[in-house]
Coordinates of C-alpha atoms in Angstrom, one line a residue:
M1 CA 0.0 0.0 0.0
E2 CA 1.4 3.4 -1.0
R3 CA 1.7 6.0 1.6
R4 CA 0.2 9.4 0.8
T5 CA 2.2 12.5 1.3
Q6 CA 1.2 15.1 3.9
Q7 CA -0.1 17.3 1.1
E8 CA -2.3 14.5 -0.3
R9 CA -3.6 13.8 3.2
R10 CA -4.4 17.5 3.7
E11 CA -6.2 17.8 0.4
A12 CA -8.2 14.6 1.1
T13 CA -9.2 16.0 4.5
E14 CA -10.2 19.3 3.0
R15 CA -12.3 17.6 0.2
A16 CA -14.1 15.5 2.9
L17 CA -14.8 18.6 5.0
L18 CA -16.1 20.6 2.0
T19 CA -18.2 17.7 0.9
A20 CA -19.7 17.4 4.4
A21 CA -20.4 21.2 4.5
A22 CA -22.0 20.9 1.0
D23 CA -24.2 18.1 2.1
L24 CA -25.4 20.1 5.1
V25 CA -26.1 23.1 3.0
V26 CA -28.1 21.1 0.4
E27 CA -30.1 19.3 3.2
S28 CA -30.9 22.3 5.4
G29 CA -29.3 25.5 4.2
L30 CA -26.5 27.5 5.6
R31 CA -28.0 27.7 9.1
S32 CA -27.2 24.0 9.6
V33 CA -23.5 24.4 9.0
T34 CA -21.4 24.5 12.1
L35 CA -17.8 23.6 12.4
A36 CA -18.7 20.9 14.9
E37 CA -21.3 19.3 12.6
V38 CA -19.1 19.5 9.5
G39 CA -16.3 17.7 11.4
R40 CA -18.7 15.1 12.7
R41 CA -20.3 14.5 9.3
A42 CA -16.8 14.2 7.7
G43 CA -15.6 11.8 10.4
Y44 CA -13.3 14.3 12.1
S45 CA -13.3 16.6 15.0
R46 CA -14.4 20.2 15.1
G47 CA -10.7 21.1 15.7
I48 CA -9.6 19.8 12.3
V49 CA -12.2 22.0 10.6
T50 CA -10.9 25.0 12.5
H51 CA -7.4 24.0 11.7
H52 CA -8.1 23.8 8.0
F53 CA -10.4 26.8 7.6
G54 CA -10.2 28.9 10.8
S55 CA -13.9 30.0 10.8
K56 CA -17.3 29.2 9.4
Q57 CA -17.0 32.1 7.0
A58 CA -13.7 30.9 5.6
L59 CA -15.2 27.4 5.2
V60 CA -18.1 28.8 3.3
E61 CA -15.9 30.9 1.1
A62 CA -13.8 27.8 0.3
L63 CA -16.9 25.9 -0.4
V64 CA -18.1 28.5 -2.9
T65 CA -14.8 28.6 -4.7
A66 CA -14.4 24.8 -4.8
S67 CA -18.0 24.3 -6.0
Q68 CA -17.5 26.7 -8.9
A69 CA -14.3 25.2 -10.2
G70 CA -14.7 23.2 -13.3
F71 CA -18.5 23.5 -13.2
V72 CA -18.9 23.4 -17.0
P73 CA -16.5 20.9 -18.4
G74 CA -14.6 21.6 -21.7
V75 CA -15.3 25.4 -21.8
D76 CA -11.6 26.2 -21.1
E77 CA -10.6 24.3 -24.2
F78 CA -11.9 27.2 -26.3
A79 CA -10.2 30.5 -26.8
P80 CA -12.2 33.5 -25.5
G81 CA -14.8 34.5 -28.0
R82 CA -18.3 33.8 -29.3
E83 CA -17.9 30.0 -29.6
R84 CA -16.7 29.7 -26.0
L85 CA -19.7 31.7 -24.8
L86 CA -22.1 29.5 -26.8
V87 CA -20.5 26.3 -25.4
L88 CA -20.9 27.7 -21.9
V89 CA -24.6 28.5 -22.3
E90 CA -25.3 25.2 -23.9
R91 CA -23.4 23.0 -21.4
Y92 CA -24.2 24.9 -18.2
L93 CA -27.6 23.4 -17.8
G94 CA -26.3 19.9 -18.7
A95 CA -23.8 20.3 -15.9
V96 CA -26.6 21.3 -13.5
A97 CA -28.4 18.0 -14.3
R98 CA -25.3 16.1 -13.3
I99 CA -24.1 18.1 -10.4
G100 CA -23.2 16.7 -7.0
S101 CA -23.6 18.2 -3.6
L102 CA -20.8 20.7 -4.0
S103 CA -22.4 22.4 -7.0
R104 CA -25.9 22.1 -5.5
A105 CA -24.6 23.8 -2.4
F106 CA -23.2 26.7 -4.5
L107 CA -26.7 27.3 -6.0
V108 CA -28.4 27.1 -2.6
L109 CA -25.8 29.5 -1.1
W110 CA -26.2 31.8 -4.1
A111 CA -29.9 32.0 -3.4
E112 CA -29.3 32.5 0.4
S113 CA -26.8 35.3 -0.3
V114 CA -29.7 37.7 -1.1
A115 CA -30.5 37.9 2.6
D116 CA -27.2 36.9 4.3
A117 CA -24.8 39.8 5.1
D118 CA -21.8 37.5 5.1
L119 CA -22.6 35.6 1.9
G120 CA -23.6 38.7 -0.1
P121 CA -20.0 40.0 -0.6
V122 CA -18.7 36.5 -1.5
F123 CA -21.3 36.1 -4.2
R124 CA -21.0 39.6 -5.5
E125 CA -17.3 38.9 -6.1
R126 CA -18.0 35.5 -7.7
D127 CA -20.7 36.8 -9.9
A128 CA -18.6 39.8 -11.0
L129 CA -15.8 37.3 -12.1
F130 CA -18.4 35.2 -14.0
R131 CA -19.8 38.3 -15.7
A132 CA -16.3 39.5 -16.5
D133 CA -15.4 36.1 -18.2
I134 CA -18.6 36.3 -20.3
A135 CA -18.0 40.0 -21.2
A136 CA -14.5 39.0 -22.3
D137 CA -15.9 36.4 -24.6
V138 CA -18.3 39.0 -26.1
E139 CA -15.4 41.5 -26.5
A140 CA -13.2 38.8 -28.2
G141 CA -16.1 37.9 -30.5
R142 CA -16.5 41.6 -31.4
A143 CA -12.8 41.9 -32.1
A144 CA -12.9 38.8 -34.3
G145 CA -15.9 40.1 -36.2
E146 CA -18.1 37.2 -34.9
V147 CA -20.3 39.5 -32.7
R148 CA -22.1 42.6 -33.8
P149 CA -20.3 45.8 -32.8
D150 CA -23.4 47.3 -31.1
V151 CA -23.7 44.5 -28.6
D152 CA -22.9 45.6 -25.0
P153 CA -20.7 43.0 -23.3
S154 CA -21.7 43.9 -19.8
V155 CA -25.4 43.7 -20.6
V156 CA -25.0 40.3 -22.3
A157 CA -23.0 39.1 -19.3
A158 CA -25.7 40.1 -16.8
I159 CA -28.5 38.5 -18.8
V160 CA -26.5 35.3 -19.4
V161 CA -25.7 34.9 -15.7
A162 CA -29.4 35.6 -14.8
E163 CA -30.6 33.0 -17.3
L164 CA -28.2 30.3 -16.3
R165 CA -28.5 30.7 -12.6
G166 CA -32.3 31.1 -12.8
L167 CA -32.8 28.0 -14.9
A168 CA -30.4 26.1 -12.6
L169 CA -32.4 27.1 -9.5
Q170 CA -35.6 26.1 -11.3
Y171 CA -34.1 22.7 -12.0
L172 CA -33.1 22.2 -8.4
V173 CA -36.6 23.0 -7.2
A174 CA -38.4 20.9 -9.9
P175 CA -36.0 18.7 -11.9
D176 CA -38.9 17.2 -14.0
S177 CA -39.9 20.7 -15.2
I178 CA -36.9 21.4 -17.3
D179 CA -35.3 19.3 -20.1
T180 CA -31.8 20.6 -19.5
A181 CA -30.4 19.4 -22.8
A182 CA -33.2 21.1 -24.8
A183 CA -32.9 24.3 -22.8
G184 CA -29.2 24.4 -23.3
R185 CA -29.6 24.0 -27.1
A186 CA -32.3 26.7 -27.1
L187 CA -30.1 29.1 -25.2
R188 CA -27.2 28.5 -27.6
A189 CA -29.5 29.1 -30.6
H190 CA -30.9 32.2 -29.0
W191 CA -27.4 33.8 -28.2
Q192 CA -26.1 32.7 -31.6
A193 CA -28.9 34.7 -33.3
V194 CA -28.6 37.7 -30.9
L195 CA -24.8 38.0 -31.2
A196 CA -24.5 37.4 -35.0

């Protein structure tokens, strides 16, 4: 049996703690997340959670960051531009249909951030980064002549984020109400027509 390095053990512990925190968020929302309960759920003590994250706020911020990483597979294979944006809008909803507790937790926390003073700034920052990536795709598309010059990148970015997150939340509430593959294709066709 191969021995894991200290770094590998640390990463495995952090993954287990983040998964436990995500499961709690999905089951009962942010109010159910305590350092003690996360440790217990992950099979560790509260002390190990404090050691790795320091506070509940830091744990939640790490959860938000980890849950967003790699959410839509394959998008990073495309250079910034119109096609990258179209792939994002088409694949996002498909990713929602296959998400685990980490990504579900992200969407639950995103919804809760409206009324939570500690979560609000975290999600304002994450959403600003998401919108900036989308706006950069629109800008690159305009520069390449693939997107109309009169299209406002910041407006497109705001609308795309609203569509994707809104549809994702609808799917979480009522999975049978949305055919994610069909919705993704429809969004792609819509934005292809609007941007052309």
